[in-house]
């Protein structure tokens, strides 16, 4: 049977809210103008935007590498398999070396590669990054994994019975729920039922604490409560900062959830105010999505070239396939 056509339906996620808050033009390019860029007949500019939106920077890349490694480790433990931390580190190092070579050659313009990685913005824009900075990127990954294996989490995970496991990073295609009529994506890194019958939702972090993380795991708590039919008062949430060796419990109570729902409603209202047709998720014209005045944000943005804010780069732009 033929698959139904893919439609660009309105949805909400923490990452979408962050893009909306930081720069409306980047938000428009990411969620609307690049849509369909995977199609063979896509216009050149749409294809370019689609490739660019898939790029990481070296910090988000390191975080995704850690998350992938821990996902594999947890799934191995869930299946009763032994895990050798030294082999995990070696495998991760090799993966990062392969990723780096793929990105440095800009093969992401012409070759399919592993998901979720495609390439790095630093290579696309010819940024002069010292070798020591790249080495530090691997050290960030190595130290996060080392702390994890020495923490209490391996004991917790390996001590769980099959019925206590709920989720291990289910992925963007699966982990969503409907909140106030809006498809809402929530992808907890780890969720399980503890010995007291409470649900614990865990989110691994490789960076420092910043605003918005508490709201992120509150969204996860709502998702888990709805999907597995647990009362919210039986759900606990935890942020684990792997590179700092810190854990932060996030309060899940009526006050916190009211605050999250208000934040969610304001965000959705703002996004929908820029739609020409909410029923079809059709945006207004590009002029309704102005560029940010924060040039520091532009310097980190994957769309700096099509936006006209790319610093002078000596090498020519690669040919778009």
PDB file of C-alpha atoms in Angstrom:
ATOM      1  CA  UNK A   1       0.000   0.000   0.000  1.00  0.00           C
ATOM      2  CA  UNK A   2       1.205   3.487  -0.835  1.00  0.00           C
ATOM      3  CA  UNK A   3       2.100   5.675   2.097  1.00  0.00           C
ATOM      4  CA  UNK A   4      -0.092   8.722   2.689  1.00  0.00           C
ATOM      5  CA  UNK A   5       1.611  12.001   1.753  1.00  0.00           C
ATOM      6  CA  UNK A   6       3.684  13.652   4.471  1.00  0.00           C
ATOM      7  CA  UNK A   7       2.066  16.840   5.675  1.00  0.00           C
ATOM      8  CA  UNK A   8       3.642  19.678   7.627  1.00  0.00           C
ATOM      9  CA  UNK A   9       1.317  19.579  10.619  1.00  0.00           C
ATOM     10  CA  UNK A  10       1.608  22.018  13.500  1.00  0.00           C
ATOM     11  CA  UNK A  11       3.278  20.597  16.599  1.00  0.00           C
ATOM     12  CA  UNK A  12       5.155  21.802  19.660  1.00  0.00           C
ATOM     13  CA  UNK A  13       8.443  20.854  21.282  1.00  0.00           C
ATOM     14  CA  UNK A  14      11.016  22.496  23.526  1.00  0.00           C
ATOM     15  CA  UNK A  15      13.438  22.854  20.602  1.00  0.00           C
ATOM     16  CA  UNK A  16      10.741  24.448  18.435  1.00  0.00           C
ATOM     17  CA  UNK A  17       9.956  26.933  21.189  1.00  0.00           C
ATOM     18  CA  UNK A  18      13.652  27.814  21.517  1.00  0.00           C
ATOM     19  CA  UNK A  19      13.994  28.478  17.779  1.00  0.00           C
ATOM     20  CA  UNK A  20      10.828  30.579  17.843  1.00  0.00           C
ATOM     21  CA  UNK A  21      12.161  32.609  20.766  1.00  0.00           C
ATOM     22  CA  UNK A  22      15.655  33.155  19.406  1.00  0.00           C
ATOM     23  CA  UNK A  23      15.008  34.165  15.782  1.00  0.00           C
ATOM     24  CA  UNK A  24      11.743  34.193  13.836  1.00  0.00           C
ATOM     25  CA  UNK A  25      13.521  34.063  10.473  1.00  0.00           C
ATOM     26  CA  UNK A  26      15.475  30.935  11.452  1.00  0.00           C
ATOM     27  CA  UNK A  27      12.241  29.453  12.811  1.00  0.00           C
ATOM     28  CA  UNK A  28      10.527  30.094   9.462  1.00  0.00           C
ATOM     29  CA  UNK A  29      13.380  28.588   7.453  1.00  0.00           C
ATOM     30  CA  UNK A  30      13.624  25.530   9.712  1.00  0.00           C
ATOM     31  CA  UNK A  31       9.946  24.624  10.022  1.00  0.00           C
ATOM     32  CA  UNK A  32       8.468  25.985   6.797  1.00  0.00           C
ATOM     33  CA  UNK A  33      10.726  27.094   3.941  1.00  0.00           C
ATOM     34  CA  UNK A  34      12.919  23.951   4.104  1.00  0.00           C
ATOM     35  CA  UNK A  35       9.905  21.632   4.062  1.00  0.00           C
ATOM     36  CA  UNK A  36      10.132  19.054   1.269  1.00  0.00           C
ATOM     37  CA  UNK A  37      13.866  19.528   0.806  1.00  0.00           C
ATOM     38  CA  UNK A  38      14.374  15.773   0.928  1.00  0.00           C
ATOM     39  CA  UNK A  39      12.427  15.291  -2.308  1.00  0.00           C
ATOM     40  CA  UNK A  40      14.419  14.662  -5.493  1.00  0.00           C
ATOM     41  CA  UNK A  41      12.499  17.405  -7.305  1.00  0.00           C
ATOM     42  CA  UNK A  42      12.933  19.999  -4.523  1.00  0.00           C
ATOM     43  CA  UNK A  43      13.991  23.473  -5.623  1.00  0.00           C
ATOM     44  CA  UNK A  44      17.685  24.199  -5.131  1.00  0.00           C
ATOM     45  CA  UNK A  45      17.170  26.755  -2.372  1.00  0.00           C
ATOM     46  CA  UNK A  46      14.762  24.465  -0.498  1.00  0.00           C
ATOM     47  CA  UNK A  47      17.215  21.585  -0.762  1.00  0.00           C
ATOM     48  CA  UNK A  48      19.992  23.802   0.586  1.00  0.00           C
ATOM     49  CA  UNK A  49      17.911  24.881   3.575  1.00  0.00           C
ATOM     50  CA  UNK A  50      16.984  21.274   4.296  1.00  0.00           C
ATOM     51  CA  UNK A  51      20.639  20.171   4.350  1.00  0.00           C
ATOM     52  CA  UNK A  52      21.660  23.131   6.498  1.00  0.00           C
ATOM     53  CA  UNK A  53      18.912  22.533   9.078  1.00  0.00           C
ATOM     54  CA  UNK A  54      20.312  19.050   9.703  1.00  0.00           C
ATOM     55  CA  UNK A  55      23.780  20.306  10.673  1.00  0.00           C
ATOM     56  CA  UNK A  56      25.045  20.232  14.254  1.00  0.00           C
ATOM     57  CA  UNK A  57      27.624  22.410  15.912  1.00  0.00           C
ATOM     58  CA  UNK A  58      30.425  20.706  17.824  1.00  0.00           C
ATOM     59  CA  UNK A  59      28.663  21.157  21.183  1.00  0.00           C
ATOM     60  CA  UNK A  60      25.320  19.680  20.164  1.00  0.00           C
ATOM     61  CA  UNK A  61      27.215  16.938  18.328  1.00  0.00           C
ATOM     62  CA  UNK A  62      29.039  15.967  21.536  1.00  0.00           C
ATOM     63  CA  UNK A  63      25.733  15.896  23.399  1.00  0.00           C
ATOM     64  CA  UNK A  64      24.089  13.709  20.771  1.00  0.00           C
ATOM     65  CA  UNK A  65      27.046  11.299  20.825  1.00  0.00           C
ATOM     66  CA  UNK A  66      26.690  10.873  24.599  1.00  0.00           C
ATOM     67  CA  UNK A  67      22.942  10.368  24.329  1.00  0.00           C
ATOM     68  CA  UNK A  68      23.357   7.738  21.605  1.00  0.00           C
ATOM     69  CA  UNK A  69      25.971   5.880  23.647  1.00  0.00           C
ATOM     70  CA  UNK A  70      23.859   5.875  26.812  1.00  0.00           C
ATOM     71  CA  UNK A  71      20.801   4.768  24.875  1.00  0.00           C
ATOM     72  CA  UNK A  72      22.722   1.739  23.573  1.00  0.00           C
ATOM     73  CA  UNK A  73      24.095   0.989  27.047  1.00  0.00           C
ATOM     74  CA  UNK A  74      20.656   1.104  28.655  1.00  0.00           C
ATOM     75  CA  UNK A  75      19.123  -1.063  25.951  1.00  0.00           C
ATOM     76  CA  UNK A  76      21.904  -3.607  26.465  1.00  0.00           C
ATOM     77  CA  UNK A  77      21.219  -3.702  30.197  1.00  0.00           C
ATOM     78  CA  UNK A  78      17.502  -3.949  29.565  1.00  0.00           C
ATOM     79  CA  UNK A  79      18.175  -7.025  27.422  1.00  0.00           C
ATOM     80  CA  UNK A  80      20.427  -8.533  30.105  1.00  0.00           C
ATOM     81  CA  UNK A  81      23.666  -8.020  28.169  1.00  0.00           C
ATOM     82  CA  UNK A  82      26.973  -7.070  29.770  1.00  0.00           C
ATOM     83  CA  UNK A  83      28.550  -3.702  28.939  1.00  0.00           C
ATOM     84  CA  UNK A  84      32.267  -2.931  28.923  1.00  0.00           C
ATOM     85  CA  UNK A  85      32.803   0.825  29.585  1.00  0.00           C
ATOM     86  CA  UNK A  86      36.203   0.758  27.845  1.00  0.00           C
ATOM     87  CA  UNK A  87      34.613  -0.647  24.682  1.00  0.00           C
ATOM     88  CA  UNK A  88      31.860   1.963  24.825  1.00  0.00           C
ATOM     89  CA  UNK A  89      34.477   4.729  24.975  1.00  0.00           C
ATOM     90  CA  UNK A  90      36.508   3.198  22.140  1.00  0.00           C
ATOM     91  CA  UNK A  91      33.427   2.751  19.959  1.00  0.00           C
ATOM     92  CA  UNK A  92      32.365   6.321  20.647  1.00  0.00           C
ATOM     93  CA  UNK A  93      35.812   7.670  19.791  1.00  0.00           C
ATOM     94  CA  UNK A  94      35.793   5.793  16.480  1.00  0.00           C
ATOM     95  CA  UNK A  95      32.312   7.090  15.691  1.00  0.00           C
ATOM     96  CA  UNK A  96      33.398  10.677  16.308  1.00  0.00           C
ATOM     97  CA  UNK A  97      36.447  10.231  14.080  1.00  0.00           C
ATOM     98  CA  UNK A  98      34.243   8.890  11.284  1.00  0.00           C
ATOM     99  CA  UNK A  99      31.736  11.704  11.766  1.00  0.00           C
ATOM    100  CA  UNK A 100      34.506  14.297  11.673  1.00  0.00           C
ATOM    101  CA  UNK A 101      35.955  12.993   8.399  1.00  0.00           C
ATOM    102  CA  UNK A 102      32.501  12.803   6.821  1.00  0.00           C
ATOM    103  CA  UNK A 103      31.739  16.380   7.849  1.00  0.00           C
ATOM    104  CA  UNK A 104      35.146  17.843   6.952  1.00  0.00           C
ATOM    105  CA  UNK A 105      34.739  16.558   3.381  1.00  0.00           C
ATOM    106  CA  UNK A 106      31.227  18.067   3.259  1.00  0.00           C
ATOM    107  CA  UNK A 107      29.944  14.715   2.075  1.00  0.00           C
ATOM    108  CA  UNK A 108      26.584  15.557   3.651  1.00  0.00           C
ATOM    109  CA  UNK A 109      25.735  17.471   0.468  1.00  0.00           C
ATOM    110  CA  UNK A 110      25.868  14.360  -1.699  1.00  0.00           C
ATOM    111  CA  UNK A 111      25.926  11.257   0.524  1.00  0.00           C
ATOM    112  CA  UNK A 112      23.466   9.822   2.984  1.00  0.00           C
ATOM    113  CA  UNK A 113      25.002   9.124   6.369  1.00  0.00           C
ATOM    114  CA  UNK A 114      23.908   7.789   9.710  1.00  0.00           C
ATOM    115  CA  UNK A 115      21.049   9.390  11.597  1.00  0.00           C
ATOM    116  CA  UNK A 116      20.907  11.697  13.484  1.00  0.00           C
ATOM    117  CA  UNK A 117      24.296  13.052  12.324  1.00  0.00           C
ATOM    118  CA  UNK A 118      24.842  14.730   8.967  1.00  0.00           C
ATOM    119  CA  UNK A 119      27.621  17.294   9.384  1.00  0.00           C
ATOM    120  CA  UNK A 120      28.966  20.248  11.349  1.00  0.00           C
ATOM    121  CA  UNK A 121      28.310  23.940  10.798  1.00  0.00           C
ATOM    122  CA  UNK A 122      31.955  24.671  11.644  1.00  0.00           C
ATOM    123  CA  UNK A 123      33.003  22.795   8.494  1.00  0.00           C
ATOM    124  CA  UNK A 124      30.223  24.190   6.324  1.00  0.00           C
ATOM    125  CA  UNK A 125      31.233  27.755   7.123  1.00  0.00           C
ATOM    126  CA  UNK A 126      34.981  27.203   7.190  1.00  0.00           C
ATOM    127  CA  UNK A 127      35.433  28.223  10.806  1.00  0.00           C
ATOM    128  CA  UNK A 128      39.007  28.131  12.074  1.00  0.00           C
ATOM    129  CA  UNK A 129      38.695  25.740  15.013  1.00  0.00           C
ATOM    130  CA  UNK A 130      41.996  24.753  16.708  1.00  0.00           C
ATOM    131  CA  UNK A 131      42.765  21.051  16.995  1.00  0.00           C
ATOM    132  CA  UNK A 132      42.750  21.423  20.770  1.00  0.00           C
ATOM    133  CA  UNK A 133      39.101  22.446  20.635  1.00  0.00           C
ATOM    134  CA  UNK A 134      38.203  19.321  18.682  1.00  0.00           C
ATOM    135  CA  UNK A 135      40.145  17.211  21.176  1.00  0.00           C
ATOM    136  CA  UNK A 136      38.286  18.917  24.005  1.00  0.00           C
ATOM    137  CA  UNK A 137      35.043  17.952  22.333  1.00  0.00           C
ATOM    138  CA  UNK A 138      35.942  14.291  22.652  1.00  0.00           C
ATOM    139  CA  UNK A 139      37.104  14.881  26.226  1.00  0.00           C
ATOM    140  CA  UNK A 140      33.624  16.238  27.006  1.00  0.00           C
ATOM    141  CA  UNK A 141      32.139  12.993  25.717  1.00  0.00           C
ATOM    142  CA  UNK A 142      34.715  10.796  27.451  1.00  0.00           C
ATOM    143  CA  UNK A 143      34.294  12.476  30.838  1.00  0.00           C
ATOM    144  CA  UNK A 144      30.481  12.322  30.628  1.00  0.00           C
ATOM    145  CA  UNK A 145      30.585   8.592  29.948  1.00  0.00           C
ATOM    146  CA  UNK A 146      33.193   8.017  32.665  1.00  0.00           C
ATOM    147  CA  UNK A 147      31.071   9.782  35.279  1.00  0.00           C
ATOM    148  CA  UNK A 148      27.970   7.868  34.225  1.00  0.00           C
ATOM    149  CA  UNK A 149      29.632   4.472  34.632  1.00  0.00           C
ATOM    150  CA  UNK A 150      30.882   5.432  38.108  1.00  0.00           C
ATOM    151  CA  UNK A 151      27.555   6.897  39.216  1.00  0.00           C
ATOM    152  CA  UNK A 152      24.540   5.242  40.816  1.00  0.00           C
ATOM    153  CA  UNK A 153      22.738   4.898  37.489  1.00  0.00           C
ATOM    154  CA  UNK A 154      24.262   1.595  36.311  1.00  0.00           C
ATOM    155  CA  UNK A 155      23.174  -0.019  39.580  1.00  0.00           C
ATOM    156  CA  UNK A 156      19.669   1.371  39.198  1.00  0.00           C
ATOM    157  CA  UNK A 157      19.294   0.295  35.577  1.00  0.00           C
ATOM    158  CA  UNK A 158      20.730  -3.198  36.031  1.00  0.00           C
ATOM    159  CA  UNK A 159      18.528  -3.728  39.090  1.00  0.00           C
ATOM    160  CA  UNK A 160      15.273  -3.067  37.237  1.00  0.00           C
ATOM    161  CA  UNK A 161      12.920  -5.916  36.458  1.00  0.00           C
ATOM    162  CA  UNK A 162      11.504  -6.070  32.904  1.00  0.00           C
ATOM    163  CA  UNK A 163       8.156  -4.597  33.987  1.00  0.00           C
ATOM    164  CA  UNK A 164       9.871  -1.567  35.542  1.00  0.00           C
ATOM    165  CA  UNK A 165      11.392  -0.335  32.266  1.00  0.00           C
ATOM    166  CA  UNK A 166       9.218   2.226  30.495  1.00  0.00           C
ATOM    167  CA  UNK A 167      11.281   4.079  27.891  1.00  0.00           C
ATOM    168  CA  UNK A 168      14.816   4.612  26.650  1.00  0.00           C
ATOM    169  CA  UNK A 169      15.002   7.573  24.252  1.00  0.00           C
ATOM    170  CA  UNK A 170      12.106   6.434  22.064  1.00  0.00           C
ATOM    171  CA  UNK A 171      13.038   8.853  19.277  1.00  0.00           C
ATOM    172  CA  UNK A 172      11.296  11.772  17.619  1.00  0.00           C
ATOM    173  CA  UNK A 173       9.044   9.585  15.466  1.00  0.00           C
ATOM    174  CA  UNK A 174       7.346   7.963  18.445  1.00  0.00           C
ATOM    175  CA  UNK A 175       7.458  10.025  21.641  1.00  0.00           C
ATOM    176  CA  UNK A 176       4.610  12.488  21.478  1.00  0.00           C
ATOM    177  CA  UNK A 177       1.269  13.147  23.090  1.00  0.00           C
ATOM    178  CA  UNK A 178      -1.609  15.564  22.623  1.00  0.00           C
ATOM    179  CA  UNK A 179      -1.711  18.533  24.979  1.00  0.00           C
ATOM    180  CA  UNK A 180      -4.627  20.953  24.690  1.00  0.00           C
ATOM    181  CA  UNK A 181      -5.244  19.683  21.166  1.00  0.00           C
ATOM    182  CA  UNK A 182      -1.631  20.140  20.027  1.00  0.00           C
ATOM    183  CA  UNK A 183       0.711  17.309  19.028  1.00  0.00           C
ATOM    184  CA  UNK A 184       3.556  17.703  21.502  1.00  0.00           C
ATOM    185  CA  UNK A 185       6.905  15.955  21.244  1.00  0.00           C
ATOM    186  CA  UNK A 186       8.572  14.735  24.426  1.00  0.00           C
ATOM    187  CA  UNK A 187      11.507  12.333  24.368  1.00  0.00           C
ATOM    188  CA  UNK A 188      12.743  11.398  27.845  1.00  0.00           C
ATOM    189  CA  UNK A 189      16.169   9.780  27.853  1.00  0.00           C
ATOM    190  CA  UNK A 190      15.155   7.235  30.482  1.00  0.00           C
ATOM    191  CA  UNK A 191      11.917   6.459  32.307  1.00  0.00           C
ATOM    192  CA  UNK A 192      11.277   3.646  34.748  1.00  0.00           C
ATOM    193  CA  UNK A 193       9.179   2.603  37.742  1.00  0.00           C
ATOM    194  CA  UNK A 194      11.131   2.580  41.018  1.00  0.00           C
ATOM    195  CA  UNK A 195      10.771   0.107  43.887  1.00  0.00           C
ATOM    196  CA  UNK A 196       8.144   2.323  45.550  1.00  0.00           C
ATOM    197  CA  UNK A 197       5.919   2.351  42.478  1.00  0.00           C
ATOM    198  CA  UNK A 198       6.721   5.901  41.388  1.00  0.00           C
ATOM    199  CA  UNK A 199       7.720   6.758  37.842  1.00  0.00           C
ATOM    200  CA  UNK A 200      11.140   8.411  37.429  1.00  0.00           C
ATOM    201  CA  UNK A 201      11.816  10.474  34.302  1.00  0.00           C
ATOM    202  CA  UNK A 202      15.478  11.224  33.591  1.00  0.00           C
ATOM    203  CA  UNK A 203      17.140  13.641  31.176  1.00  0.00           C
ATOM    204  CA  UNK A 204      20.925  13.501  30.613  1.00  0.00           C
ATOM    205  CA  UNK A 205      22.726  16.809  30.065  1.00  0.00           C
ATOM    206  CA  UNK A 206      26.299  17.342  28.858  1.00  0.00           C
ATOM    207  CA  UNK A 207      26.243  21.127  29.236  1.00  0.00           C
ATOM    208  CA  UNK A 208      25.594  23.475  32.116  1.00  0.00           C
ATOM    209  CA  UNK A 209      22.230  24.215  33.665  1.00  0.00           C
ATOM    210  CA  UNK A 210      20.192  26.843  31.867  1.00  0.00           C
ATOM    211  CA  UNK A 211      16.693  28.260  31.764  1.00  0.00           C
ATOM    212  CA  UNK A 212      14.074  25.986  30.254  1.00  0.00           C
ATOM    213  CA  UNK A 213      15.398  22.626  31.397  1.00  0.00           C
ATOM    214  CA  UNK A 214      12.910  22.291  34.258  1.00  0.00           C
ATOM    215  CA  UNK A 215      10.039  22.957  31.869  1.00  0.00           C
ATOM    216  CA  UNK A 216      11.454  20.373  29.478  1.00  0.00           C
ATOM    217  CA  UNK A 217      11.266  17.529  32.002  1.00  0.00           C
ATOM    218  CA  UNK A 218       7.858  18.715  33.207  1.00  0.00           C
ATOM    219  CA  UNK A 219       6.700  18.128  29.646  1.00  0.00           C
ATOM    220  CA  UNK A 220       8.239  14.665  29.812  1.00  0.00           C
ATOM    221  CA  UNK A 221       6.379  14.018  33.054  1.00  0.00           C
ATOM    222  CA  UNK A 222       3.068  14.934  31.399  1.00  0.00           C
ATOM    223  CA  UNK A 223       3.856  12.672  28.459  1.00  0.00           C
ATOM    224  CA  UNK A 224       4.744   9.683  30.652  1.00  0.00           C
ATOM    225  CA  UNK A 225       1.709  10.212  32.901  1.00  0.00           C
ATOM    226  CA  UNK A 226      -0.608  10.317  29.900  1.00  0.00           C
ATOM    227  CA  UNK A 227       0.921   7.454  27.940  1.00  0.00           C
ATOM    228  CA  UNK A 228       1.255   5.019  30.849  1.00  0.00           C
ATOM    229  CA  UNK A 229      -1.760   6.278  32.810  1.00  0.00           C
ATOM    230  CA  UNK A 230       0.097   7.213  35.954  1.00  0.00           C
ATOM    231  CA  UNK A 231      -1.192  10.026  38.187  1.00  0.00           C
ATOM    232  CA  UNK A 232       1.154  13.014  38.065  1.00  0.00           C
ATOM    233  CA  UNK A 233       1.676  12.861  41.822  1.00  0.00           C
ATOM    234  CA  UNK A 234       3.392   9.512  41.213  1.00  0.00           C
ATOM    235  CA  UNK A 235       5.888  10.954  38.711  1.00  0.00           C
ATOM    236  CA  UNK A 236       9.337  12.269  39.625  1.00  0.00           C
ATOM    237  CA  UNK A 237      11.711  14.093  37.276  1.00  0.00           C
ATOM    238  CA  UNK A 238      15.471  14.411  37.362  1.00  0.00           C
ATOM    239  CA  UNK A 239      18.059  16.375  35.381  1.00  0.00           C
ATOM    240  CA  UNK A 240      21.476  14.708  35.409  1.00  0.00           C
ATOM    241  CA  UNK A 241      24.456  16.905  34.471  1.00  0.00           C
ATOM    242  CA  UNK A 242      26.992  14.306  33.416  1.00  0.00           C
ATOM    243  CA  UNK A 243      29.999  16.581  33.008  1.00  0.00           C
ATOM    244  CA  UNK A 244      29.433  18.281  36.337  1.00  0.00           C
ATOM    245  CA  UNK A 245      28.457  15.165  38.275  1.00  0.00           C
ATOM    246  CA  UNK A 246      25.296  16.872  39.506  1.00  0.00           C
ATOM    247  CA  UNK A 247      21.677  15.780  39.738  1.00  0.00           C
ATOM    248  CA  UNK A 248      18.723  18.108  40.061  1.00  0.00           C
ATOM    249  CA  UNK A 249      15.267  16.868  41.010  1.00  0.00           C
ATOM    250  CA  UNK A 250      12.481  18.855  39.390  1.00  0.00           C
ATOM    251  CA  UNK A 251       9.318  19.255  41.422  1.00  0.00           C
ATOM    252  CA  UNK A 252       6.272  17.771  39.729  1.00  0.00           C
ATOM    253  CA  UNK A 253       3.282  19.289  41.515  1.00  0.00           C
ATOM    254  CA  UNK A 254       0.106  21.215  40.555  1.00  0.00           C
ATOM    255  CA  UNK A 255       1.865  24.596  40.783  1.00  0.00           C
ATOM    256  CA  UNK A 256       4.739  23.507  38.551  1.00  0.00           C
ATOM    257  CA  UNK A 257       2.380  21.938  36.022  1.00  0.00           C
ATOM    258  CA  UNK A 258       0.188  25.044  35.927  1.00  0.00           C
ATOM    259  CA  UNK A 259       3.300  27.090  35.184  1.00  0.00           C
ATOM    260  CA  UNK A 260       4.310  24.700  32.409  1.00  0.00           C
ATOM    261  CA  UNK A 261       0.850  24.770  30.845  1.00  0.00           C
ATOM    262  CA  UNK A 262       0.833  28.583  30.864  1.00  0.00           C
ATOM    263  CA  UNK A 263       4.265  28.617  29.216  1.00  0.00           C
ATOM    264  CA  UNK A 264       3.047  26.091  26.651  1.00  0.00           C
ATOM    265  CA  UNK A 265      -0.138  28.058  25.888  1.00  0.00           C
ATOM    266  CA  UNK A 266       1.786  31.336  25.393  1.00  0.00           C
ATOM    267  CA  UNK A 267       4.263  29.628  23.100  1.00  0.00           C
ATOM    268  CA  UNK A 268       1.571  27.967  20.985  1.00  0.00           C
ATOM    269  CA  UNK A 269      -0.403  31.218  20.760  1.00  0.00           C
ATOM    270  CA  UNK A 270       2.679  33.080  19.557  1.00  0.00           C
ATOM    271  CA  UNK A 271       3.467  30.493  16.896  1.00  0.00           C
ATOM    272  CA  UNK A 272      -0.105  30.351  15.658  1.00  0.00           C
ATOM    273  CA  UNK A 273      -0.305  34.134  15.429  1.00  0.00           C
ATOM    274  CA  UNK A 274       2.151  33.882  12.520  1.00  0.00           C
ATOM    275  CA  UNK A 275       0.030  31.442  10.545  1.00  0.00           C
ATOM    276  CA  UNK A 276      -2.038  32.560   7.591  1.00  0.00           C
ATOM    277  CA  UNK A 277      -4.152  29.397   7.869  1.00  0.00           C
ATOM    278  CA  UNK A 278      -3.983  27.506  11.161  1.00  0.00           C
ATOM    279  CA  UNK A 279      -5.952  24.535   9.766  1.00  0.00           C
ATOM    280  CA  UNK A 280      -3.246  23.786   7.186  1.00  0.00           C
ATOM    281  CA  UNK A 281      -0.312  25.178   9.197  1.00  0.00           C
ATOM    282  CA  UNK A 282       0.377  27.673   6.407  1.00  0.00           C
ATOM    283  CA  UNK A 283       2.674  30.512   7.516  1.00  0.00           C
ATOM    284  CA  UNK A 284       2.331  34.172   6.689  1.00  0.00           C
ATOM    285  CA  UNK A 285       4.777  35.704   4.237  1.00  0.00           C
ATOM    286  CA  UNK A 286       8.467  35.725   5.137  1.00  0.00           C
ATOM    287  CA  UNK A 287       8.269  39.409   6.148  1.00  0.00           C
ATOM    288  CA  UNK A 288       6.256  38.336   9.189  1.00  0.00           C
ATOM    289  CA  UNK A 289       9.363  36.495  10.401  1.00  0.00           C
ATOM    290  CA  UNK A 290      12.054  39.167  10.885  1.00  0.00           C
ATOM    291  CA  UNK A 291      15.713  38.415  11.523  1.00  0.00           C
ATOM    292  CA  UNK A 292      16.989  38.696  15.048  1.00  0.00           C
ATOM    293  CA  UNK A 293      19.081  41.686  16.019  1.00  0.00           C
ATOM    294  CA  UNK A 294      21.330  39.421  18.090  1.00  0.00           C
ATOM    295  CA  UNK A 295      24.359  38.856  15.869  1.00  0.00           C
ATOM    296  CA  UNK A 296      25.806  36.391  18.371  1.00  0.00           C
ATOM    297  CA  UNK A 297      22.850  34.148  17.594  1.00  0.00           C
ATOM    298  CA  UNK A 298      23.524  34.606  13.877  1.00  0.00           C
ATOM    299  CA  UNK A 299      27.118  33.463  14.366  1.00  0.00           C
ATOM    300  CA  UNK A 300      25.797  30.135  15.692  1.00  0.00           C
ATOM    301  CA  UNK A 301      23.012  29.754  13.133  1.00  0.00           C
ATOM    302  CA  UNK A 302      23.164  27.195  10.332  1.00  0.00           C
ATOM    303  CA  UNK A 303      21.189  29.572   8.094  1.00  0.00           C
ATOM    304  CA  UNK A 304      23.653  32.481   8.217  1.00  0.00           C
ATOM    305  CA  UNK A 305      24.432  32.195   4.472  1.00  0.00           C
ATOM    306  CA  UNK A 306      20.878  32.117   3.053  1.00  0.00           C
ATOM    307  CA  UNK A 307      19.995  34.825   5.575  1.00  0.00           C
ATOM    308  CA  UNK A 308      22.771  37.040   4.195  1.00  0.00           C
ATOM    309  CA  UNK A 309      24.619  37.188   7.497  1.00  0.00           C
ATOM    310  CA  UNK A 310      27.520  34.888   6.701  1.00  0.00           C
ATOM    311  CA  UNK A 311      30.944  36.298   7.544  1.00  0.00           C
ATOM    312  CA  UNK A 312      33.409  36.400   4.642  1.00  0.00           C
ATOM    313  CA  UNK A 313      34.435  32.842   3.801  1.00  0.00           C
ATOM    314  CA  UNK A 314      37.291  32.153   1.432  1.00  0.00           C
ATOM    315  CA  UNK A 315      36.249  28.777   0.098  1.00  0.00           C
ATOM    316  CA  UNK A 316      33.503  28.399  -2.461  1.00  0.00           C
ATOM    317  CA  UNK A 317      30.138  26.967  -1.512  1.00  0.00           C
ATOM    318  CA  UNK A 318      29.816  23.277  -2.420  1.00  0.00           C
ATOM    319  CA  UNK A 319      27.523  22.231  -5.206  1.00  0.00           C
ATOM    320  CA  UNK A 320      24.048  21.245  -4.017  1.00  0.00           C
ATOM    321  CA  UNK A 321      23.057  17.777  -5.193  1.00  0.00           C
TER     322      UNK A 321
END
